[in-house]
Amino acid sequence: MLSFNNYKKVMLSLLLAGSVFSSCKKLVEIGPPTTQVGLDQAFSSDATATSAVLGIYNASATRDLLFPLSEMPGLSANELQNNVSSPSYDEFKTNSITVTNSVVAINIWSYSYTTLAQANAMMEGINRSKGLSPAVKNQLLGETKVWRAFINSYLVNMFGDVPLPVKDDPLSNATLARTPAAQVWSQVIADLTEAQALLTDAYPSTLRTRTNRQTANALLARAYLYQKEWAKAETAANAVINSGIYSLNKDLNTTFSNTSNEVIWQLATLTGISTYTTNRDANGGSYAAAPGSIPAVTLTDTLYNSMEAADQRKTSWVAATDIGGQNYKLITKYKLRVLATGATTGNEFNVMLRLAEQYLIRAEARAQLGNLAGAIADVDSIRSKAGLPLLDNSITQPALLLAIEKERKAELFGEWGHRWFDLKRTPAVSGGGKTRADEVIGGMRPATWTSTDALYPIPDAQRVANPALTQNPGYNR
């Protein structure tokens, strides 16, 4: 967790970042940027408060979370493979993560709690302010609640019980004990429910780069799905699908463009090129590399071979390429790696949420509720755009649930750790109190897999700094 001095530095940098980001009218139109960095001044007017909140979207900690939240769970699920040798990264692909793993400690834990600190500070500033118009106050408060719920949903998915700071009190937050996972999920759902009431369907930005009501609904649908509240998951997904705002993108090659009508929420980049194809740190990762070079991260043969032969996602979103005598499955959901000659910006941002997931959430919820026809129709909506035959209408419920899992694997690979979280949350076909992770990953990596690997370790450095933190089972300090 952050020290008080580091927290103040974060606050200063995020407010400055908000000012810089807000000045780019092409991305977000909020009026003239503010140069005030004090919290009171930052929330003295609609323009300055908006600029401050936009700092969450553009803060370095937030940006540095993007790739790890997709890559690390992807390695754990044998969905992705890292092609740059790194002890910290290799621990994920063998499910043998140590308590000193630097990626867990910095990229996942520290950056997440930095973003939570920013969100909580913004909430306090918004609630304390007397100078905001009601509409802007509701919008900004709703946005910060969405951010807090988003981050907490990842922390609880990765670590289980985690500290749950809900106040702007860095000194007290630094000594928080772990909150039970069920309570963290309750806070996630509460934040999203409140955001749903505060936000409207109208986006306050161009190109859906900030959150609206349906962003909250989409995350709420996911949270309910993970908590096995099937009826509520269906209702929330219904709200998004039936809002009339979005549609499935039939052209797979433009699904991730910043004007795609499938996009529910995306983070803007000043270059118009996604973080997933521009982050080329040799020790980090990217789905793109210079022609003839091996990308840091590619799709595993296992996942690629599990996709149906006629699946157009297999050709539109993956490029099987021979490099140095070895075949790699390059992930090509994002098409841009560099700008075209003479171009000043590209047309791809970082897609956070898209409509296809909502169809798959509703399909699973309907299947669990016994509405097999409705579930089949939702799956067929996704299969149709992938050029695949429709499901057999006589499919049984167990077979349908496996078909939905397979469809999620083919549709959402390389995005936000979906495959890892699906394997962890789904009961094993064989029963016995096991999960699909035990069946699938345990079958692939029998020498290193144990059921306790489903949760990542609490970083050892955090436990030294905060003795109130306990460790997850299966990890020795």
XYZ file of C-alpha atoms in Angstrom:
477
model
C 0.000 0.000 0.000
C 1.101 3.591 -0.470
C 2.990 5.620 2.086
C 1.578 9.056 2.890
C 4.348 10.879 1.010
C 4.055 8.655 -2.032
C 0.325 9.138 -1.940
C 0.724 12.909 -2.105
C 3.056 12.524 -5.052
C 0.474 10.326 -6.762
C -2.192 12.942 -6.177
C -0.015 15.659 -7.654
C 0.865 13.573 -10.709
C -2.675 12.415 -11.393
C -4.021 15.955 -11.271
C -1.335 17.110 -13.644
C -2.013 14.121 -15.870
C -5.678 15.020 -15.890
C -4.811 18.505 -17.046
C -2.656 17.233 -19.881
C -5.179 14.629 -20.941
C -8.102 16.991 -20.830
C -6.383 19.436 -23.124
C -6.559 16.945 -25.984
C -9.964 17.953 -27.332
C -9.888 15.235 -29.954
C -10.105 12.563 -27.258
C -12.159 14.055 -24.470
C -14.035 17.330 -24.591
C -14.194 18.877 -21.147
C -13.256 22.489 -21.678
C -10.032 24.269 -20.806
C -7.504 22.400 -18.650
C -6.852 23.310 -15.058
C -3.450 24.144 -13.640
C -4.541 23.857 -10.001
C -3.160 20.909 -8.072
C -4.604 21.426 -4.584
C -7.535 19.135 -3.800
C -9.821 21.992 -2.801
C -9.055 23.928 -5.960
C -9.314 20.781 -8.056
C -12.961 20.352 -7.107
C -13.964 23.987 -7.088
C -15.612 23.873 -10.528
C -16.993 21.411 -13.048
C -13.997 21.850 -15.364
C -11.293 21.433 -12.731
C -13.034 18.494 -11.068
C -13.472 16.740 -14.401
C -9.807 17.310 -15.169
C -8.831 15.782 -11.823
C -10.993 12.685 -12.296
C -9.625 12.176 -15.794
C -6.242 11.709 -14.152
C -7.390 8.225 -13.118
C -7.831 7.300 -16.775
C -4.410 8.566 -17.737
C -2.296 7.950 -14.616
C 0.790 5.835 -15.213
C -0.305 3.250 -12.628
C -3.584 2.729 -14.471
C -1.815 2.410 -17.811
C 0.764 0.002 -16.415
C -2.050 -2.258 -15.229
C -3.480 -2.816 -18.699
C -1.147 -5.429 -20.063
C -0.441 -7.361 -16.816
C -4.174 -7.816 -16.140
C -4.429 -9.620 -19.472
C -1.028 -11.261 -19.723
C -0.471 -12.747 -16.263
C -3.828 -14.556 -15.993
C -3.383 -15.582 -19.633
C -0.075 -17.251 -18.769
C -1.666 -18.916 -15.732
C -4.431 -20.357 -17.928
C -2.055 -21.602 -20.657
C -3.849 -19.244 -23.008
C -0.779 -17.077 -23.641
C 2.933 -17.805 -23.761
C 5.757 -15.382 -23.055
C 8.632 -15.562 -25.503
C 11.016 -13.392 -23.485
C 12.736 -15.306 -20.726
C 11.972 -13.774 -17.338
C 11.938 -15.547 -13.948
C 8.917 -13.540 -12.796
C 6.926 -14.243 -15.953
C 7.966 -17.899 -16.129
C 6.463 -18.474 -12.690
C 3.015 -17.718 -14.096
C 3.266 -20.194 -16.960
C 4.150 -23.004 -14.540
C 1.698 -21.886 -11.815
C 4.648 -21.732 -9.429
C 4.455 -18.117 -8.332
C 6.654 -17.137 -5.401
C 5.865 -14.604 -2.691
C 8.672 -12.373 -4.002
C 7.424 -12.264 -7.605
C 8.003 -8.679 -8.747
C 5.150 -8.633 -11.261
C 2.662 -9.595 -8.559
C 4.131 -7.096 -6.102
C 4.443 -4.106 -8.426
C 2.383 -4.461 -11.584
C -0.664 -6.082 -10.037
C -0.767 -5.253 -6.322
C 0.882 -1.827 -6.059
C -0.540 -0.346 -9.238
C -4.024 -1.564 -8.278
C -3.862 0.055 -4.864
C -2.438 3.243 -6.341
C -5.500 3.450 -8.596
C -7.809 2.736 -5.651
C -6.143 5.530 -3.687
C -6.807 7.903 -6.568
C -10.440 6.826 -6.849
C -11.054 7.238 -3.116
C -9.422 10.681 -3.114
C -11.571 11.720 -6.048
C -14.730 10.540 -4.288
C -13.890 12.556 -1.198
C -13.151 15.655 -3.258
C -16.395 15.292 -5.221
C -18.539 14.723 -2.140
C -16.920 17.626 -0.279
C -17.221 20.089 -3.124
C -19.850 22.848 -3.047
C -19.046 24.125 -6.527
C -20.152 21.284 -8.783
C -23.336 21.199 -10.791
C -25.568 18.204 -9.905
C -25.155 16.584 -13.325
C -21.357 16.767 -13.294
C -21.176 15.674 -9.669
C -23.251 12.576 -10.436
C -21.205 11.770 -13.536
C -17.844 12.094 -11.798
C -18.953 10.185 -8.727
C -20.353 7.423 -10.922
C -17.106 7.204 -12.888
C -14.952 6.869 -9.779
C -17.243 4.153 -8.406
C -16.901 2.235 -11.666
C -13.128 2.492 -11.433
C -13.081 1.322 -7.822
C -15.329 -1.624 -8.636
C -13.259 -2.557 -11.672
C -9.995 -2.650 -9.709
C -11.469 -4.448 -6.710
C -13.013 -7.093 -8.968
C -9.549 -7.933 -10.274
C -7.906 -7.915 -6.872
C -10.478 -10.305 -5.412
C -10.311 -12.551 -8.471
C -6.539 -12.806 -8.241
C -5.931 -12.856 -4.498
C -9.227 -13.776 -2.822
C -9.415 -11.887 0.483
C -7.786 -8.458 0.055
C -7.605 -5.149 1.929
C -10.631 -3.030 1.004
C -9.905 0.702 1.352
C -13.067 2.753 0.876
C -11.918 6.040 2.422
C -9.275 8.606 1.534
C -7.146 7.774 4.547
C -3.741 6.503 3.360
C -2.249 6.038 6.817
C -5.097 3.830 8.040
C -5.374 2.075 4.673
C -1.722 1.045 4.900
C -2.499 -1.180 7.911
C -5.762 -2.750 6.747
C -6.203 -6.488 7.178
C -7.644 -8.624 4.403
C -11.403 -8.388 3.885
C -13.258 -11.647 3.100
C -13.782 -12.113 -0.628
C -17.570 -12.229 -0.288
C -17.513 -8.789 1.326
C -15.249 -7.423 -1.408
C -17.679 -8.674 -4.046
C -20.522 -7.037 -2.130
C -18.646 -3.730 -2.280
C -18.033 -4.181 -6.020
C -21.739 -4.756 -6.617
C -22.718 -1.859 -4.335
C -20.377 0.538 -6.167
C -21.675 -0.529 -9.568
C -25.312 -0.343 -8.461
C -24.737 3.187 -7.178
C -22.880 4.118 -10.360
C -25.756 2.747 -12.411
C -28.094 5.197 -10.665
C -25.695 8.148 -10.941
C -24.733 7.789 -14.609
C -26.779 8.210 -17.762
C -26.602 6.397 -21.076
C -24.957 9.431 -22.670
C -21.174 9.291 -22.866
C -19.490 12.449 -21.507
C -16.674 11.992 -24.024
C -16.101 11.238 -27.652
C -15.512 7.647 -28.776
C -16.727 6.072 -25.499
C -13.500 6.801 -23.655
C -15.243 7.481 -20.361
C -17.881 5.472 -18.545
C -21.653 5.674 -18.838
C -24.545 3.789 -17.230
C -24.137 0.778 -19.506
C -20.484 0.471 -18.500
C -21.684 -0.015 -14.939
C -24.332 -2.491 -16.122
C -21.757 -4.476 -18.107
C -19.429 -4.802 -15.125
C -22.410 -5.565 -12.900
C -23.420 -8.414 -15.223
C -19.904 -9.841 -14.946
C -19.861 -9.521 -11.151
C -23.225 -11.266 -10.805
C -22.074 -14.027 -13.154
C -18.965 -14.651 -11.066
C -21.126 -14.749 -7.943
C -23.536 -17.197 -9.599
C -26.462 -14.817 -9.228
C -27.840 -15.917 -12.566
C -31.094 -13.962 -12.686
C -29.339 -10.707 -11.794
C -26.607 -11.403 -14.320
C -29.194 -11.892 -17.034
C -30.999 -8.679 -16.053
C -27.836 -6.591 -16.120
C -26.669 -8.038 -19.437
C -30.162 -7.494 -20.831
C -29.932 -3.824 -19.960
C -26.756 -3.453 -22.015
C -27.891 -5.549 -24.981
C -31.345 -3.968 -25.153
C -30.144 -0.396 -24.609
C -30.061 0.156 -28.371
C -26.632 1.775 -28.109
C -24.437 -1.135 -29.189
C -24.331 -3.830 -31.839
C -22.075 -6.777 -32.585
C -19.425 -5.864 -35.112
C -19.754 -8.187 -38.101
C -16.350 -7.196 -39.447
C -13.853 -8.961 -37.190
C -11.015 -6.844 -38.557
C -12.533 -3.653 -37.154
C -13.948 -4.976 -33.869
C -11.235 -3.184 -31.907
C -11.245 0.080 -33.822
C -12.145 3.109 -31.735
C -15.377 3.640 -33.696
C -16.584 0.039 -33.397
C -20.182 -0.041 -32.207
C -19.368 -3.161 -30.195
C -17.186 -1.149 -27.821
C -18.802 -0.294 -24.487
C -15.762 1.275 -22.855
C -12.234 1.980 -24.069
C -9.266 3.970 -22.775
C -7.968 6.545 -25.232
C -4.328 6.793 -26.247
C -2.764 9.935 -27.662
C -1.253 7.977 -30.558
C -4.381 6.017 -31.412
C -2.392 2.794 -31.037
C -3.284 0.300 -28.336
C -1.045 -0.355 -25.349
C -1.243 -4.024 -26.319
C 0.783 -3.394 -29.461
C 3.045 -0.550 -28.345
C 4.329 -1.802 -24.992
C 7.571 -3.365 -26.208
C 9.564 -3.536 -22.990
C 11.831 -6.577 -23.389
C 10.889 -7.664 -19.882
C 7.241 -6.809 -20.338
C 5.049 -7.748 -23.193
C 3.315 -6.908 -26.393
C 1.184 -8.701 -28.936
C 3.162 -7.015 -31.731
C 6.764 -6.864 -32.858
C 8.697 -5.652 -35.875
C 8.181 -7.863 -38.953
C 10.277 -11.005 -38.626
C 10.710 -10.540 -34.867
C 9.050 -12.677 -32.225
C 6.414 -10.822 -30.159
C 6.924 -10.941 -26.418
C 3.527 -12.622 -26.012
C 1.704 -14.992 -28.373
C -1.226 -17.387 -28.243
C -0.455 -20.950 -27.177
C -0.817 -23.762 -29.679
C -3.195 -25.412 -27.215
C -5.717 -22.608 -27.372
C -5.244 -22.040 -31.099
C -5.829 -25.715 -31.883
C -8.962 -25.768 -29.724
C -10.670 -23.298 -32.059
C -12.850 -24.762 -34.812
C -11.271 -24.979 -38.246
C -13.866 -22.695 -39.862
C -13.694 -20.075 -37.109
C -12.969 -16.738 -38.786
C -11.514 -15.454 -35.521
C -8.725 -17.956 -36.120
C -7.663 -16.068 -39.232
C -8.788 -12.512 -38.417
C -7.492 -12.396 -34.828
C -4.505 -14.753 -35.087
C -1.635 -14.877 -37.562
C 0.225 -18.195 -37.605
C 3.730 -17.117 -38.586
C 7.043 -18.942 -38.982
C 9.931 -17.061 -37.399
C 13.362 -18.622 -37.144
C 12.017 -22.038 -38.048
C 9.319 -22.038 -35.375
C 5.620 -21.307 -35.747
C 4.122 -18.619 -33.506
C 0.471 -17.674 -33.161
C 0.527 -13.862 -33.221
C -2.482 -12.165 -31.647
C -3.862 -9.640 -34.144
C -7.072 -8.379 -32.580
C -5.473 -4.930 -32.603
C -4.232 -4.216 -36.122
C -2.010 -1.185 -35.620
C 1.627 -1.474 -34.605
C 2.944 1.771 -36.061
C 1.288 4.755 -37.703
C 0.931 4.868 -41.438
C 3.331 7.246 -43.179
C 2.083 10.777 -42.722
C -0.528 9.832 -40.116
C -0.641 11.723 -36.834
C -2.847 9.272 -34.957
C -4.277 5.793 -35.350
C -7.798 4.501 -34.764
C -7.377 1.945 -31.971
C -7.545 2.518 -28.227
C -7.568 0.008 -25.338
C -10.893 -1.835 -25.331
C -12.009 -2.460 -21.760
C -15.523 -3.820 -22.374
C -17.378 -4.932 -25.480
C -20.820 -6.265 -26.301
C -19.831 -9.835 -27.209
C -19.053 -10.569 -23.567
C -22.548 -9.483 -22.562
C -24.134 -11.990 -24.953
C -21.974 -14.732 -23.468
C -22.802 -13.652 -19.911
C -26.519 -13.719 -20.716
C -26.139 -17.081 -22.455
C -24.522 -18.659 -19.395
C -27.045 -17.125 -17.018
C -29.940 -18.331 -19.167
C -28.478 -21.817 -19.418
C -28.099 -21.992 -15.653
C -31.707 -20.828 -15.258
C -32.968 -23.515 -17.641
C -33.742 -21.193 -20.560
C -31.790 -23.265 -23.063
C -33.435 -21.751 -26.141
C -32.518 -18.242 -25.044
C -28.972 -19.319 -24.218
C -28.568 -21.030 -27.590
C -29.781 -17.888 -29.379
C -27.166 -15.786 -27.572
C -24.337 -18.190 -28.363
C -25.472 -18.345 -31.980
C -25.228 -14.549 -32.189
C -21.513 -14.862 -31.431
C -20.932 -17.943 -33.570
C -22.688 -16.351 -36.524
C -20.306 -13.403 -36.668
C -17.414 -15.863 -36.486
C -18.737 -17.743 -39.520
C -19.562 -20.883 -37.548
C -22.612 -23.174 -37.775
C -25.352 -22.674 -35.203
C -25.684 -24.913 -32.178
C -27.909 -27.975 -32.210
C -31.227 -26.978 -30.637
C -31.405 -30.358 -28.871
C -28.186 -29.758 -26.917
C -28.354 -30.669 -23.220
C -27.700 -28.181 -20.445
C -24.287 -29.649 -19.442
C -23.162 -29.721 -23.072
C -24.446 -26.190 -23.596
C -22.502 -24.879 -20.607
C -19.325 -26.444 -22.002
C -20.121 -24.916 -25.396
C -20.452 -21.490 -23.761
C -17.116 -21.963 -21.997
C -15.532 -22.891 -25.328
C -17.105 -19.876 -27.016
C -15.789 -17.556 -24.317
C -12.337 -19.057 -24.823
C -12.451 -18.408 -28.587
C -14.014 -14.946 -28.350
C -12.178 -13.405 -25.403
C -8.637 -14.791 -25.649
C -5.915 -12.330 -24.745
C -8.434 -9.995 -23.100
C -8.476 -9.203 -19.397
C -7.790 -12.677 -18.013
C -11.221 -14.063 -18.887
C -10.008 -17.609 -19.522
C -8.228 -17.829 -16.153
C -11.193 -16.496 -14.223
C -13.589 -18.808 -16.098
C -11.537 -21.879 -15.226
C -11.314 -20.875 -11.551
C -15.010 -20.126 -11.090
C -16.505 -23.090 -12.959
C -17.042 -26.467 -11.237
C -15.197 -29.434 -12.698
C -17.152 -31.661 -15.056
C -16.065 -34.604 -12.927
C -17.337 -32.952 -9.729
C -15.661 -33.802 -6.464
C -15.335 -30.197 -5.323
C -12.778 -29.432 -8.015
C -12.825 -26.630 -10.563
C -12.235 -26.530 -14.290
C -8.815 -25.107 -13.461
C -8.020 -28.333 -11.610
C -9.156 -30.362 -14.621
C -7.695 -28.279 -17.428
C -4.544 -26.707 -15.992
C -3.923 -29.648 -13.696
C -4.085 -31.913 -16.729
C -1.635 -29.748 -18.677
C 0.790 -29.093 -15.815
C 0.447 -32.031 -13.407
C 3.970 -31.610 -12.070
C 3.417 -28.057 -10.830
C -0.342 -27.531 -10.418
C -2.109 -27.601 -7.058
C -5.587 -26.278 -6.299
C -4.163 -23.470 -4.162
C -2.522 -22.035 -7.306
C -5.932 -20.605 -8.209
C -5.033 -17.625 -6.012
C -1.873 -15.570 -6.355
C 0.325 -15.008 -3.276
C 0.121 -11.871 -1.179
C 3.441 -10.094 -1.915
C 5.971 -10.758 0.816
C 7.090 -7.123 0.899
C 3.520 -6.061 1.658
C 3.299 -8.527 4.536
C 6.555 -7.180 5.975
C 5.236 -3.618 5.730
C 1.801 -4.563 7.041
C 1.818 -7.450 9.574
C -1.989 -7.531 9.495
C -1.837 -9.246 6.091
C -2.098 -13.034 6.123
C -0.866 -15.294 3.316
C -2.917 -17.464 0.958
C -2.796 -21.233 1.477
C -0.057 -23.030 -0.412
C 2.550 -20.281 -0.176
C 5.395 -20.343 2.282
C 6.907 -17.058 3.346
